[in-house]
């Protein structure tokens, strides 16, 4: 699913050029090179630089799944593939088991590891 989704997004130029995570030839090291180059360029032009940094490690937890699915649909991800994403994002449950003790089911609303690999988070 990852290869097909990524291929579709790449072929249709739907990925942001400065999306460095989870993309071939777009490492975090390249992100730092791009940032450094941009900073030096602005300094060379005697421009003021202001930096704002955000911790986005939980950002996917705030994504509205309906908005994400609508955007995928609008970008051309339709039919069974869109249904697959909808099914993946809907009513997922998790529990914790330690030895003989098992927690109750909890609705899992942010299956972030798998979806980050699909790079769909960048579409939001």
Short mmCIF file of C-alpha atoms in Angstrom, two decimals:
data_model
loop_
_atom_site.label_atom_id
_atom_site.label_comp_id
_atom_site.label_asym_id
_atom_site.label_seq_id
_atom_site.Cartn_x
_atom_site.Cartn_y
_atom_site.Cartn_z
CA UNK A 1 0.00 0.00 0.00
CA UNK A 2 2.86 2.38 0.81
CA UNK A 3 4.51 1.99 -2.61
CA UNK A 4 1.24 2.54 -4.46
CA UNK A 5 0.21 5.53 -2.34
CA UNK A 6 3.63 7.16 -2.49
CA UNK A 7 3.90 6.56 -6.23
CA UNK A 8 0.49 8.18 -6.80
CA UNK A 9 1.31 11.21 -4.64
CA UNK A 10 4.74 11.63 -6.26
CA UNK A 11 3.55 11.12 -9.84
CA UNK A 12 0.81 13.72 -9.40
CA UNK A 13 3.13 16.21 -7.67
CA UNK A 14 0.99 16.25 -4.52
CA UNK A 15 3.90 16.20 -2.07
CA UNK A 16 5.28 19.47 -0.72
CA UNK A 17 8.85 20.07 -1.92
CA UNK A 18 10.04 20.72 1.61
CA UNK A 19 8.50 17.59 3.13
CA UNK A 20 11.66 15.84 4.28
CA UNK A 21 10.34 13.05 6.45
CA UNK A 22 9.44 9.66 4.96
CA UNK A 23 10.57 10.52 1.44
CA UNK A 24 13.34 9.01 -0.63
CA UNK A 25 16.27 11.45 -1.07
CA UNK A 26 14.71 13.90 1.43
CA UNK A 27 16.52 13.26 4.72
CA UNK A 28 16.44 15.38 7.84
CA UNK A 29 20.08 16.23 7.10
CA UNK A 30 18.94 17.72 3.78
CA UNK A 31 16.30 19.71 5.70
CA UNK A 32 19.08 21.23 7.83
CA UNK A 33 21.12 22.07 4.71
CA UNK A 34 18.08 23.78 3.15
CA UNK A 35 17.42 25.73 6.36
CA UNK A 36 21.06 26.78 6.73
CA UNK A 37 21.22 27.85 3.08
CA UNK A 38 18.05 29.90 3.47
CA UNK A 39 19.33 31.56 6.66
CA UNK A 40 22.64 32.53 5.05
CA UNK A 41 20.83 33.86 2.00
CA UNK A 42 18.69 36.15 4.15
CA UNK A 43 21.72 37.23 6.21
CA UNK A 44 23.60 38.07 3.01
CA UNK A 45 20.68 40.34 2.07
CA UNK A 46 20.83 42.00 5.52
CA UNK A 47 17.33 40.75 6.33
CA UNK A 48 16.03 40.02 9.82
CA UNK A 49 15.58 36.36 10.70
CA UNK A 50 13.07 35.17 13.26
CA UNK A 51 12.89 31.51 14.21
CA UNK A 52 9.88 29.70 15.60
CA UNK A 53 10.20 26.07 16.59
CA UNK A 54 7.37 23.68 17.36
CA UNK A 55 7.34 20.18 18.77
CA UNK A 56 5.13 18.32 16.29
CA UNK A 57 5.66 14.78 17.53
CA UNK A 58 1.99 14.58 18.54
CA UNK A 59 0.69 16.65 15.61
CA UNK A 60 -0.98 13.72 13.90
CA UNK A 61 -3.11 13.19 17.01
CA UNK A 62 -4.93 16.45 16.19
CA UNK A 63 -5.72 15.68 12.54
CA UNK A 64 -9.44 15.39 11.84
CA UNK A 65 -9.77 12.08 10.00
CA UNK A 66 -12.77 13.23 7.94
CA UNK A 67 -10.80 16.23 6.66
CA UNK A 68 -7.86 13.98 5.82
CA UNK A 69 -10.09 11.52 3.96
CA UNK A 70 -11.81 14.36 2.09
CA UNK A 71 -8.44 15.77 1.04
CA UNK A 72 -7.32 12.35 -0.16
CA UNK A 73 -10.54 12.07 -2.17
CA UNK A 74 -10.04 15.55 -3.65
CA UNK A 75 -6.48 14.62 -4.62
CA UNK A 76 -7.83 11.61 -6.54
CA UNK A 77 -7.49 8.86 -3.94
CA UNK A 78 -10.91 7.28 -4.45
CA UNK A 79 -12.72 3.97 -4.45
CA UNK A 80 -11.25 0.97 -2.63
CA UNK A 81 -8.06 2.80 -1.63
CA UNK A 82 -9.98 5.64 0.04
CA UNK A 83 -12.22 3.02 1.66
CA UNK A 84 -9.10 1.26 2.95
CA UNK A 85 -7.85 4.49 4.57
CA UNK A 86 -11.33 5.13 6.05
CA UNK A 87 -11.45 1.62 7.48
CA UNK A 88 -7.94 1.99 8.88
CA UNK A 89 -8.80 5.27 10.62
CA UNK A 90 -12.20 4.24 11.97
CA UNK A 91 -12.91 2.49 15.28
CA UNK A 92 -9.41 1.09 15.83
CA UNK A 93 -8.96 -0.33 19.32
CA UNK A 94 -5.94 -1.16 21.42
CA UNK A 95 -5.25 -2.76 24.76
CA UNK A 96 -2.28 -3.45 26.98
CA UNK A 97 -1.39 -6.92 28.26
CA UNK A 98 1.17 -7.50 31.00
CA UNK A 99 1.41 -11.09 32.08
CA UNK A 100 -2.13 -12.23 32.91
CA UNK A 101 -3.47 -8.67 33.26
CA UNK A 102 -5.23 -7.15 30.26
CA UNK A 103 -6.62 -3.62 30.08
CA UNK A 104 -10.00 -2.84 28.58
CA UNK A 105 -10.30 -1.87 24.93
CA UNK A 106 -9.54 1.76 24.21
CA UNK A 107 -10.45 3.54 20.99
CA UNK A 108 -7.23 4.19 19.11
CA UNK A 109 -7.75 7.42 17.20
CA UNK A 110 -4.25 8.08 15.90
CA UNK A 111 -2.54 5.19 14.11
CA UNK A 112 0.37 7.48 13.43
CA UNK A 113 3.28 5.18 12.70
CA UNK A 114 1.69 3.54 9.68
CA UNK A 115 0.16 6.71 8.30
CA UNK A 116 3.33 8.70 8.63
CA UNK A 117 4.91 6.12 6.38
CA UNK A 118 2.23 6.91 3.81
CA UNK A 119 3.14 10.60 4.04
CA UNK A 120 -0.52 11.57 3.97
CA UNK A 121 -0.04 13.71 7.05
CA UNK A 122 1.65 16.29 4.82
CA UNK A 123 -1.58 16.70 2.85
CA UNK A 124 -3.33 18.28 5.86
#
